[in-house]
Coordinates of C-alpha atoms in Angstrom, one line a residue:
M1 CA 0.0 0.0 0.0
T2 CA 2.8 2.4 0.9
A3 CA 4.3 2.0 -2.6
I4 CA 1.0 2.7 -4.3
V5 CA 0.4 5.8 -2.2
N6 CA 3.9 7.1 -2.9
N7 CA 3.3 6.5 -6.6
V8 CA 0.1 8.4 -6.5
L9 CA 1.8 11.2 -4.6
D10 CA 4.5 11.4 -7.1
K11 CA 2.1 11.6 -10.1
L12 CA 0.3 14.4 -8.3
K13 CA 3.7 16.2 -7.7
L14 CA 3.3 15.7 -3.9
S15 CA 6.4 13.6 -3.3
S16 CA 10.1 14.0 -3.6
R17 CA 11.4 12.7 -6.9
D18 CA 14.8 12.3 -5.3
E19 CA 13.7 10.1 -2.4
G20 CA 10.5 8.6 -3.7
M21 CA 8.9 9.5 -0.4
P22 CA 6.1 11.9 0.6
L23 CA 7.2 15.5 1.0
K24 CA 8.8 16.1 4.4
E25 CA 7.2 18.7 6.7
P26 CA 9.5 21.6 7.1
T27 CA 11.0 22.5 10.4
T28 CA 9.8 25.2 12.7
E29 CA 12.8 27.3 11.8
E30 CA 12.3 26.9 8.1
V31 CA 8.7 27.9 8.3
G32 CA 9.6 30.9 10.5
E33 CA 12.1 32.2 8.0
L34 CA 9.6 31.8 5.1
R35 CA 6.8 33.4 7.1
E36 CA 9.0 36.4 8.0
K37 CA 9.8 36.8 4.3
F38 CA 6.1 37.0 3.4
E39 CA 5.3 39.2 6.4
K40 CA 7.9 41.8 5.3
A41 CA 6.3 41.8 1.8
G42 CA 2.8 42.2 3.3
Q43 CA 1.7 38.8 2.0
D44 CA 1.5 36.9 5.3
Q45 CA -2.2 36.0 4.7
V46 CA -0.9 32.9 2.8
F47 CA -0.1 31.4 6.2
A48 CA -3.6 32.0 7.5
F49 CA -4.5 28.3 7.8
Y50 CA -1.0 26.8 8.1
D51 CA -1.2 25.8 11.7
E52 CA -4.5 23.9 11.2
I53 CA -3.8 21.9 8.1
E54 CA -2.2 18.5 8.1
R55 CA 1.4 17.6 7.6
T56 CA 1.2 16.7 4.0
E57 CA -0.6 19.9 3.2
K58 CA 1.9 21.9 5.1
A59 CA 4.8 20.3 3.2
R60 CA 3.0 21.0 -0.1
L61 CA 2.2 24.6 0.8
Y62 CA 5.7 25.2 2.0
E63 CA 7.1 23.9 -1.2
Q64 CA 4.8 26.1 -3.3
L65 CA 5.6 29.2 -1.3
C66 CA 9.3 28.5 -1.5
S67 CA 9.0 28.8 -5.3
I68 CA 7.6 32.3 -5.0
D69 CA 9.4 35.6 -4.3
P70 CA 6.7 37.8 -2.7
N71 CA 8.7 40.9 -3.4
H72 CA 8.9 40.1 -7.1
I73 CA 5.2 39.4 -7.1
N74 CA 4.6 42.8 -5.5
E75 CA 6.9 44.5 -8.0
I76 CA 5.3 43.0 -11.2
T77 CA 1.8 43.5 -9.8
D78 CA 2.4 47.1 -9.1
K79 CA 3.9 47.7 -12.5
A80 CA 1.0 45.9 -14.2
L81 CA -1.7 47.7 -12.2
H82 CA 0.0 51.1 -12.3
P83 CA 1.9 51.6 -15.6
P84 CA 3.7 54.9 -16.1
M85 CA 1.3 57.7 -17.0
P86 CA 2.1 59.2 -20.4
S87 CA 3.6 62.6 -20.2
T88 CA 1.7 65.5 -21.7
N89 CA 4.9 65.9 -23.9
D90 CA 4.8 62.3 -25.1
Q91 CA 4.0 62.0 -28.8
E92 CA 1.8 59.3 -30.3
P93 CA 4.0 56.4 -31.4
T94 CA 5.1 56.3 -35.0
L95 CA 3.6 53.3 -36.8
E96 CA 4.9 52.1 -40.1
P97 CA 4.7 48.8 -42.0
L98 CA 7.9 46.6 -41.9
P99 CA 10.3 47.6 -44.7
E100 CA 10.4 45.4 -47.8
S101 CA 13.9 44.3 -46.8
A102 CA 12.5 42.5 -43.7
T103 CA 9.5 40.9 -45.5
A104 CA 8.4 38.3 -48.0
S105 CA 5.0 37.2 -49.2
I106 CA 4.0 33.8 -50.6
L107 CA 1.3 35.7 -52.5
D108 CA 3.9 37.9 -54.3
S109 CA 7.3 36.1 -54.2
K110 CA 8.8 34.5 -57.3
L111 CA 8.3 30.7 -57.5
E112 CA 12.1 30.2 -57.8
D113 CA 12.6 32.0 -54.4
I114 CA 9.9 29.9 -52.7
D115 CA 11.5 26.7 -54.2
K116 CA 14.9 27.9 -53.0
W117 CA 13.7 28.4 -49.4
Y118 CA 11.9 25.1 -49.5
S119 CA 15.0 23.2 -50.7
S120 CA 17.3 24.9 -48.1
G121 CA 14.8 24.3 -45.4
L122 CA 14.6 20.6 -46.2
D123 CA 18.5 20.5 -46.1
L124 CA 18.5 21.9 -42.6
I125 CA 15.8 19.4 -41.5
A126 CA 17.8 16.6 -43.0
D127 CA 20.9 17.8 -41.1
N128 CA 18.8 17.5 -37.8
K129 CA 19.2 21.2 -37.2
V130 CA 15.5 22.0 -36.8
A131 CA 13.2 21.6 -33.8
V132 CA 9.6 22.5 -33.1
V133 CA 8.1 24.0 -29.9
L134 CA 4.3 23.7 -29.5
M135 CA 2.4 25.9 -27.1
A136 CA -0.3 23.6 -25.9
G137 CA -1.2 24.8 -22.4
G138 CA -4.8 25.5 -23.1
Q139 CA -7.8 23.4 -22.2
G140 CA -10.8 22.9 -24.5
T141 CA -13.2 24.7 -22.0
R142 CA -14.8 26.9 -24.6
L143 CA -15.2 23.9 -26.8
G144 CA -17.1 22.0 -24.1
S145 CA -14.2 19.8 -23.1
S146 CA -12.0 19.7 -20.1
A147 CA -9.3 17.8 -22.0
P148 CA -6.2 19.6 -23.5
K149 CA -7.2 21.4 -26.6
G150 CA -4.7 19.4 -28.7
C151 CA -6.8 16.2 -27.9
F152 CA -9.9 17.7 -29.6
N153 CA -11.5 16.0 -32.5
I154 CA -12.7 18.7 -34.9
G155 CA -15.0 16.3 -36.8
L156 CA -12.9 15.2 -39.7
P157 CA -13.8 11.9 -41.4
S158 CA -10.7 10.3 -40.0
E159 CA -11.6 11.6 -36.5
K160 CA -8.0 12.7 -35.9
S161 CA -7.2 15.1 -33.1
L162 CA -5.2 18.3 -33.5
F163 CA -2.2 16.6 -31.9
Q164 CA -2.3 13.7 -34.4
I165 CA -2.6 16.0 -37.4
Q166 CA 0.4 18.0 -36.3
A167 CA 2.4 14.9 -35.4
E168 CA 1.8 13.4 -38.8
R169 CA 3.0 16.6 -40.4
I170 CA 6.3 16.3 -38.5
W171 CA 6.5 12.7 -39.6
K172 CA 5.9 13.6 -43.2
V173 CA 8.4 16.5 -43.3
Q174 CA 11.1 14.1 -41.9
Q175 CA 10.3 11.7 -44.7
L176 CA 10.5 14.4 -47.4
A177 CA 13.9 15.6 -46.0
G178 CA 15.2 12.0 -45.7
K179 CA 14.1 11.2 -49.3
K180 CA 15.9 14.2 -50.7
H181 CA 19.2 13.3 -49.0
A182 CA 18.7 9.5 -48.9
K183 CA 18.9 9.5 -45.1
K184 CA 16.9 7.3 -42.8
N185 CA 17.5 9.0 -39.4
V186 CA 16.1 12.4 -39.9
E187 CA 14.7 13.8 -36.6
V188 CA 12.7 16.9 -35.8
P189 CA 12.3 16.9 -32.0
W190 CA 8.9 18.1 -30.9
Y191 CA 8.8 20.0 -27.6
V192 CA 5.3 20.2 -26.3
M193 CA 4.7 23.0 -23.7
T194 CA 1.8 22.2 -21.4
S195 CA 0.3 23.9 -18.3
G196 CA -0.3 22.3 -14.9
P197 CA -3.8 21.1 -15.7
T198 CA -2.9 19.8 -19.2
R199 CA 0.5 18.1 -18.6
E200 CA -0.6 14.7 -17.3
P201 CA -3.6 14.2 -19.7
T202 CA -1.3 15.3 -22.6
E203 CA 1.4 12.8 -21.6
K204 CA -1.3 10.0 -21.3
F205 CA -2.8 11.0 -24.7
F206 CA 0.6 10.7 -26.4
E207 CA 1.3 7.4 -24.6
D208 CA -2.1 5.9 -25.5
H209 CA -1.6 6.8 -29.2
D210 CA 2.1 5.6 -29.3
Y211 CA 3.3 9.1 -30.0
F212 CA 1.4 9.0 -33.4
G213 CA 4.3 7.2 -35.1
L214 CA 7.1 9.5 -33.8
Q215 CA 10.0 8.3 -31.8
K216 CA 9.2 8.7 -28.1
D217 CA 12.6 10.2 -27.4
N218 CA 11.8 13.0 -29.9
V219 CA 8.6 14.1 -28.1
V220 CA 9.5 16.1 -25.0
I221 CA 6.5 17.2 -22.9
F222 CA 7.3 20.0 -20.5
E223 CA 5.4 22.5 -18.4
Q224 CA 5.2 26.3 -18.4
G225 CA 5.4 28.3 -15.2
V226 CA 2.6 29.7 -13.1
L227 CA 2.1 33.0 -11.2
P228 CA -0.1 33.5 -8.2
C229 CA -3.5 35.1 -8.7
V230 CA -3.7 38.4 -7.0
S231 CA -6.7 40.4 -5.5
N232 CA -7.5 43.8 -6.8
D233 CA -5.5 45.2 -3.8
G234 CA -2.5 43.2 -4.6
K235 CA -2.8 40.3 -2.1
I236 CA -1.9 36.7 -3.2
L237 CA -5.1 34.6 -3.1
L238 CA -5.5 31.2 -1.5
E239 CA -7.6 28.8 -3.6
T240 CA -8.3 26.3 -0.9
K241 CA -7.3 25.3 2.6
S242 CA -8.1 21.6 1.8
K243 CA -7.7 19.1 4.6
V244 CA -6.6 15.6 3.5
D245 CA -5.9 12.5 5.5
I246 CA -3.7 10.3 3.4
V247 CA -3.7 7.4 5.8
R248 CA -7.5 6.7 6.0
S249 CA -8.2 5.9 2.4
L250 CA -6.3 5.7 -0.8
V251 CA -9.5 6.6 -2.6
R252 CA -9.6 9.8 -0.6
V253 CA -6.0 10.4 -1.6
V254 CA -6.8 10.2 -5.3
Q255 CA -9.9 12.4 -4.9
N256 CA -8.7 15.0 -2.5
L257 CA -5.0 15.5 -3.2
L258 CA -6.0 17.2 -6.4
M259 CA -7.3 20.0 -4.1
I260 CA -4.0 20.4 -2.2
K261 CA -3.0 23.4 -4.4
Q262 CA -3.2 26.0 -1.7
L263 CA -2.6 29.1 -3.8
A264 CA -4.7 30.3 -6.6
V265 CA -2.3 30.2 -9.6
A266 CA -2.6 30.5 -13.3
P267 CA -0.2 29.8 -16.2
D268 CA 2.1 32.8 -17.0
G269 CA 0.9 33.3 -20.6
N270 CA 2.5 32.2 -23.8
G271 CA 5.4 34.6 -23.0
G272 CA 6.2 32.1 -20.3
I273 CA 7.7 29.9 -23.0
Y274 CA 11.1 31.6 -22.6
Q275 CA 11.5 30.9 -18.9
A276 CA 10.1 27.4 -19.4
L277 CA 12.7 26.5 -21.9
L278 CA 15.3 27.1 -19.2
T279 CA 13.6 25.6 -16.1
S280 CA 12.6 22.4 -18.0
N281 CA 16.1 22.0 -19.5
V282 CA 14.6 22.0 -23.0
R283 CA 17.2 24.5 -24.2
T284 CA 19.9 22.1 -22.8
D285 CA 18.4 19.3 -24.8
M286 CA 18.4 21.4 -27.9
R287 CA 22.0 22.3 -27.4
K288 CA 22.9 18.6 -27.0
R289 CA 21.1 17.9 -30.3
K290 CA 22.9 20.8 -32.0
I291 CA 19.7 22.4 -33.0
E292 CA 20.0 25.8 -34.8
H293 CA 16.5 26.6 -36.0
I294 CA 13.2 26.5 -34.0
H295 CA 9.6 26.7 -35.2
A296 CA 7.1 27.7 -32.5
Y297 CA 3.3 27.8 -32.8
C298 CA 0.0 27.4 -31.0
V299 CA -1.9 24.1 -30.9
D300 CA -5.3 25.5 -32.0
N301 CA -4.3 26.1 -35.7
C302 CA -5.4 23.0 -37.6
L303 CA -3.7 24.2 -40.8
V304 CA -0.3 25.0 -39.3
K305 CA 2.7 23.8 -41.4
V306 CA 4.8 22.3 -38.7
A307 CA 8.5 22.7 -39.3
D308 CA 7.6 24.4 -42.6
P309 CA 10.7 24.1 -44.8
V310 CA 9.8 27.3 -46.7
F311 CA 9.6 29.3 -43.5
I312 CA 12.8 27.7 -42.0
G313 CA 14.7 28.3 -45.3
F314 CA 13.5 31.9 -45.6
S315 CA 14.4 32.7 -42.0
A316 CA 17.8 31.1 -42.2
S317 CA 18.6 32.9 -45.4
K318 CA 17.9 36.2 -43.7
D319 CA 20.1 35.2 -40.8
V320 CA 17.6 36.6 -38.4
D321 CA 17.0 35.8 -34.7
I322 CA 13.1 35.9 -34.9
A323 CA 10.8 35.7 -37.9
T324 CA 7.0 35.5 -37.9
K325 CA 4.3 34.4 -40.2
V326 CA 1.3 36.7 -40.8
V327 CA -1.8 36.5 -42.9
R328 CA -3.4 39.4 -44.8
K329 CA -5.9 41.2 -42.7
R330 CA -9.4 40.6 -44.1
N331 CA -10.6 44.2 -43.8
A332 CA -10.0 47.3 -41.8
N333 CA -12.4 46.3 -39.0
E334 CA -11.0 42.8 -38.3
S335 CA -10.0 42.6 -34.7
V336 CA -6.5 41.2 -35.0
G337 CA -3.1 42.3 -33.7
L338 CA -0.8 43.7 -36.4
I339 CA 3.0 43.2 -36.8
L340 CA 4.6 46.4 -37.8
L341 CA 7.2 49.0 -36.8
K342 CA 6.5 51.0 -33.7
D343 CA 8.9 53.8 -33.2
G344 CA 11.3 52.0 -35.5
K345 CA 11.2 48.7 -33.6
P346 CA 9.3 45.5 -34.7
D347 CA 6.3 45.1 -32.5
V348 CA 2.7 43.8 -32.3
V349 CA 0.0 46.4 -31.9
E350 CA -3.5 45.4 -30.9
Y351 CA -6.5 46.5 -33.0
S352 CA -7.8 48.6 -30.2
E353 CA -4.6 50.7 -30.2
I354 CA -5.0 51.7 -33.8
G355 CA -7.2 54.6 -34.9
K356 CA -9.8 54.4 -37.6
S357 CA -7.8 56.4 -40.2
T358 CA -4.7 54.3 -39.6
A359 CA -6.7 51.0 -39.8
E360 CA -8.3 52.1 -43.1
A361 CA -5.1 53.5 -44.7
K362 CA -4.2 52.0 -48.1
D363 CA -0.8 50.9 -49.3
P364 CA 0.6 53.6 -51.6
K365 CA 2.2 50.9 -53.8
Q366 CA -0.8 48.6 -53.8
P367 CA -3.9 50.8 -53.4
E368 CA -6.2 47.7 -53.4
V369 CA -4.8 46.5 -50.1
L370 CA -4.4 47.9 -46.6
K371 CA -1.2 49.6 -45.6
F372 CA -1.3 47.8 -42.2
R373 CA -2.4 44.3 -43.1
A374 CA 0.1 41.9 -41.4
A375 CA -2.2 40.0 -39.0
N376 CA -0.3 38.2 -36.2
I377 CA -1.1 34.4 -36.0
V378 CA 1.5 33.5 -33.3
N379 CA 3.6 31.4 -35.6
H380 CA 7.3 32.1 -35.1
Y381 CA 10.9 31.2 -36.0
Y382 CA 13.8 31.5 -33.5
S383 CA 17.5 31.0 -34.0
F384 CA 19.0 28.9 -31.3
R385 CA 21.7 31.5 -30.8
F386 CA 18.9 33.9 -29.7
L387 CA 17.5 31.5 -27.2
E388 CA 20.9 31.2 -25.7
T389 CA 20.5 34.8 -24.6
I390 CA 17.2 34.4 -22.7
E391 CA 18.8 35.2 -19.3
H392 CA 19.8 38.6 -20.6
W393 CA 16.3 39.8 -21.5
A394 CA 13.6 37.6 -20.1
H395 CA 13.3 39.6 -16.9
R396 CA 12.5 42.7 -18.9
L397 CA 9.4 41.3 -20.5
P398 CA 6.3 43.1 -19.1
H399 CA 3.4 41.5 -17.4
H400 CA -0.1 42.1 -18.5
V401 CA -3.3 42.2 -16.4
A402 CA -6.3 39.9 -17.1
R403 CA -9.1 40.8 -14.7
K404 CA -11.0 37.6 -13.7
K405 CA -13.5 36.1 -11.3
I406 CA -11.2 34.1 -9.1
P407 CA -12.6 31.7 -6.5
Y408 CA -10.7 32.1 -3.2
V409 CA -10.7 31.2 0.5
D410 CA -11.7 34.0 2.8
T411 CA -8.8 34.2 5.3
E412 CA -11.1 35.3 8.1
S413 CA -14.0 32.9 7.7
G414 CA -12.2 30.0 6.0
E415 CA -15.1 29.8 3.6
T416 CA -14.6 29.4 -0.2
V417 CA -16.0 32.3 -2.1
K418 CA -17.1 32.2 -5.7
P419 CA -17.3 35.8 -6.8
E420 CA -20.0 37.1 -9.1
K421 CA -17.9 39.9 -10.4
T422 CA -14.2 40.4 -11.1
N423 CA -12.3 40.3 -7.9
G424 CA -8.7 39.8 -8.9
I425 CA -6.1 39.6 -11.7
K426 CA -4.1 37.0 -13.4
L427 CA -0.6 38.2 -14.6
E428 CA 0.6 36.9 -18.0
Q429 CA 3.4 37.6 -20.5
F430 CA 3.0 37.6 -24.3
V431 CA 5.4 35.8 -26.5
F432 CA 5.7 38.8 -28.9
D433 CA 6.8 41.2 -26.2
V434 CA 10.4 40.3 -27.0
F435 CA 10.1 41.6 -30.6
P436 CA 11.0 45.3 -29.8
M437 CA 14.2 44.1 -28.1
L438 CA 15.6 43.1 -31.5
E439 CA 17.4 45.3 -34.1
L440 CA 15.4 45.4 -37.3
Q441 CA 18.0 43.5 -39.3
K442 CA 17.5 40.5 -37.0
F443 CA 13.7 40.4 -37.5
A444 CA 11.7 39.2 -40.5
C445 CA 8.2 38.5 -41.5
M446 CA 6.6 36.2 -44.1
E447 CA 3.0 36.7 -45.3
V448 CA 1.3 33.4 -46.1
I449 CA -2.1 32.5 -47.5
R450 CA -4.8 32.4 -44.9
E451 CA -6.7 29.5 -46.5
D452 CA -3.6 27.4 -46.6
E453 CA -2.1 28.1 -43.2
F454 CA -4.4 29.6 -40.6
S455 CA -7.7 28.3 -39.2
P456 CA -7.8 28.8 -35.4
L457 CA -10.0 26.8 -33.1
K458 CA -11.4 29.2 -30.4
N459 CA -15.1 28.8 -30.1
A460 CA -17.8 26.2 -29.4
K461 CA -19.4 24.3 -32.2
G462 CA -22.2 26.2 -33.9
T463 CA -20.8 29.7 -33.4
G464 CA -19.9 29.9 -37.1
E465 CA -16.5 31.5 -36.6
D466 CA -13.2 29.8 -35.5
D467 CA -15.1 26.8 -34.3
P468 CA -14.8 23.0 -35.0
D469 CA -17.0 23.3 -38.1
T470 CA -14.8 26.0 -39.7
S471 CA -11.6 24.1 -38.8
K472 CA -13.1 20.9 -40.4
R473 CA -14.3 22.9 -43.5
D474 CA -10.9 24.5 -44.0
I475 CA -9.0 21.2 -43.9
L476 CA -11.5 19.6 -46.3
D477 CA -11.5 22.6 -48.7
Q478 CA -7.7 22.5 -48.7
G479 CA -7.6 18.8 -49.6
K480 CA -10.1 19.4 -52.4
R481 CA -7.9 22.1 -53.9
W482 CA -4.8 19.9 -53.7
I483 CA -6.6 17.0 -55.4
Q484 CA -8.0 19.1 -58.1
S485 CA -4.5 20.6 -58.7
A486 CA -3.2 17.1 -59.1
G487 CA -5.7 16.5 -61.9
A488 CA -8.4 14.6 -60.1
T489 CA -12.1 15.4 -60.0
V490 CA -14.1 15.8 -56.8
V491 CA -17.9 15.2 -56.8
S492 CA -20.4 15.3 -54.0
E493 CA -22.6 12.3 -53.1
G494 CA -25.7 14.6 -52.7
D495 CA -24.9 16.5 -49.5
A496 CA -24.3 20.1 -50.5
N497 CA -22.1 20.6 -47.4
A498 CA -20.0 17.5 -48.0
T499 CA -17.8 18.7 -50.9
G500 CA -14.3 18.4 -49.4
V501 CA -11.7 15.8 -49.1
E502 CA -9.4 15.1 -46.2
V503 CA -5.8 14.5 -47.3
S504 CA -3.8 12.8 -44.6
P505 CA -0.5 14.5 -43.7
L506 CA 1.0 11.0 -44.1
T507 CA 0.2 11.3 -47.8
S508 CA 1.0 14.9 -48.5
Y509 CA 2.5 17.7 -46.4
G510 CA 1.6 20.6 -48.6
G511 CA -0.1 19.2 -51.7
E512 CA 2.9 17.4 -53.1
G513 CA 2.9 13.7 -54.0
L514 CA -0.7 13.4 -55.3
D515 CA 0.0 12.7 -58.9
F516 CA -1.3 9.1 -58.4
L517 CA -4.8 10.6 -58.3
K518 CA -4.6 12.2 -61.7
G519 CA -7.6 11.3 -63.8
H520 CA -9.5 9.8 -60.9
T521 CA -12.9 10.9 -59.6
I522 CA -13.1 11.2 -55.8
K523 CA -16.5 11.2 -54.1
A524 CA -16.7 13.6 -51.2
P525 CA -16.5 13.4 -48.3
A526 CA -13.5 11.2 -48.5
V527 CA -10.1 10.5 -46.8
I528 CA -6.9 10.0 -48.8
E529 CA -4.9 8.3 -46.1
R530 CA -1.8 7.0 -47.9
A531 CA -0.6 6.8 -51.5
Q532 CA -0.9 3.2 -52.8

């Protein structure tokens, strides 16, 4: 029984990995020192229930508090809640599109340039110089699911999840690079960044599906950091004061230890990726593998070209430290962040920060399109040499405020409160806040075709925008275009909405390799799983 309990404790991060034993209750002296640290910072309310909770809970709370610097939390909270007031002499920031020297567009580039980038990208992949980082910390709450969003089935005929679709694209690009260079051992390591709630179910999902055909050693699942949730007056909130007796019942252990998280915490935003690369030793693993180029993206884009050879080749040819993909803004009113120059530095400016006249301005060289049209899709390239400098700039990234309804324990009554209105803030960082720290010559931007590369999954089924139906439609429409370009005919079997075809990534990465369908008639809906 002891071994089983310790195993459960370990899985729930309540045991010492070094000793394989339950966390040890700290000494009176250790608690006193830590309590004094929080008292001096004005955050001693976190010890409100310490004396009445049980030993295991004390050990867990002590461990959690040791990982927090209350003075740092006070500092970043104050900066986030009280940003510097603009001076009356401050001028409006100067906004300009990125210069042509820093950009390329799949819509306008010469075919020979695209082919050159594709070829050089495959070369780098074949040399095992490319890695992928997936930001997959979100749950499918808005989709009606408590599972990680990557586990979600968008309704394709194959019933593949987002994780499977993306894994198969990695598998295929490895095959393409290997075929070009007659190599069998092409590896693109996939680093999957989860959050606290999604790590364990993500690990299980990959294990249950045998890593979707990828080598287990090349799939590294790690966890982003968390920050305490803070009340509107800057106090760290307690989520629960749970009381658990681990001796009485193993069932109670399994059910109740999940509640031992004493502080109310939240993931630190997609900008937490940089610190997580260090604390998880992912960067160390990349260094051992001699990785030089990294593709990073979000899990909710079903059309993402994972480890895109064109993007990798383009970015490497520019010798930049960061590059980003964008899609063309649909119209002046579309609520998207824009990648541009702000006071001469690359940056992302939110739609709400841009005036009407600026949003509607036309490009002098192309009057039919908007001047500011580079919509951010959180799809980035990093040089490894840049990630080697994280320690020099990560502490300068700002924290942003998200006001939320945060359940908490009242430190006077001990009762759990579920507020009806916003009562606190979650602090988060954004992945693009590092952009202005770069010199322009180390930053580049590639415009891609929205219909080929961007279809985010944000909303519940039936909303009609960025939902499972639109994701499914966009993949099936893309497959239909590929098949028709290959010389095949697609017909519907009567359902006017069933006109698309799902082309498995195992068959084609980006529309290539479908010549075997030339002259054939495909009845939609259909799945082209593998070339025969």
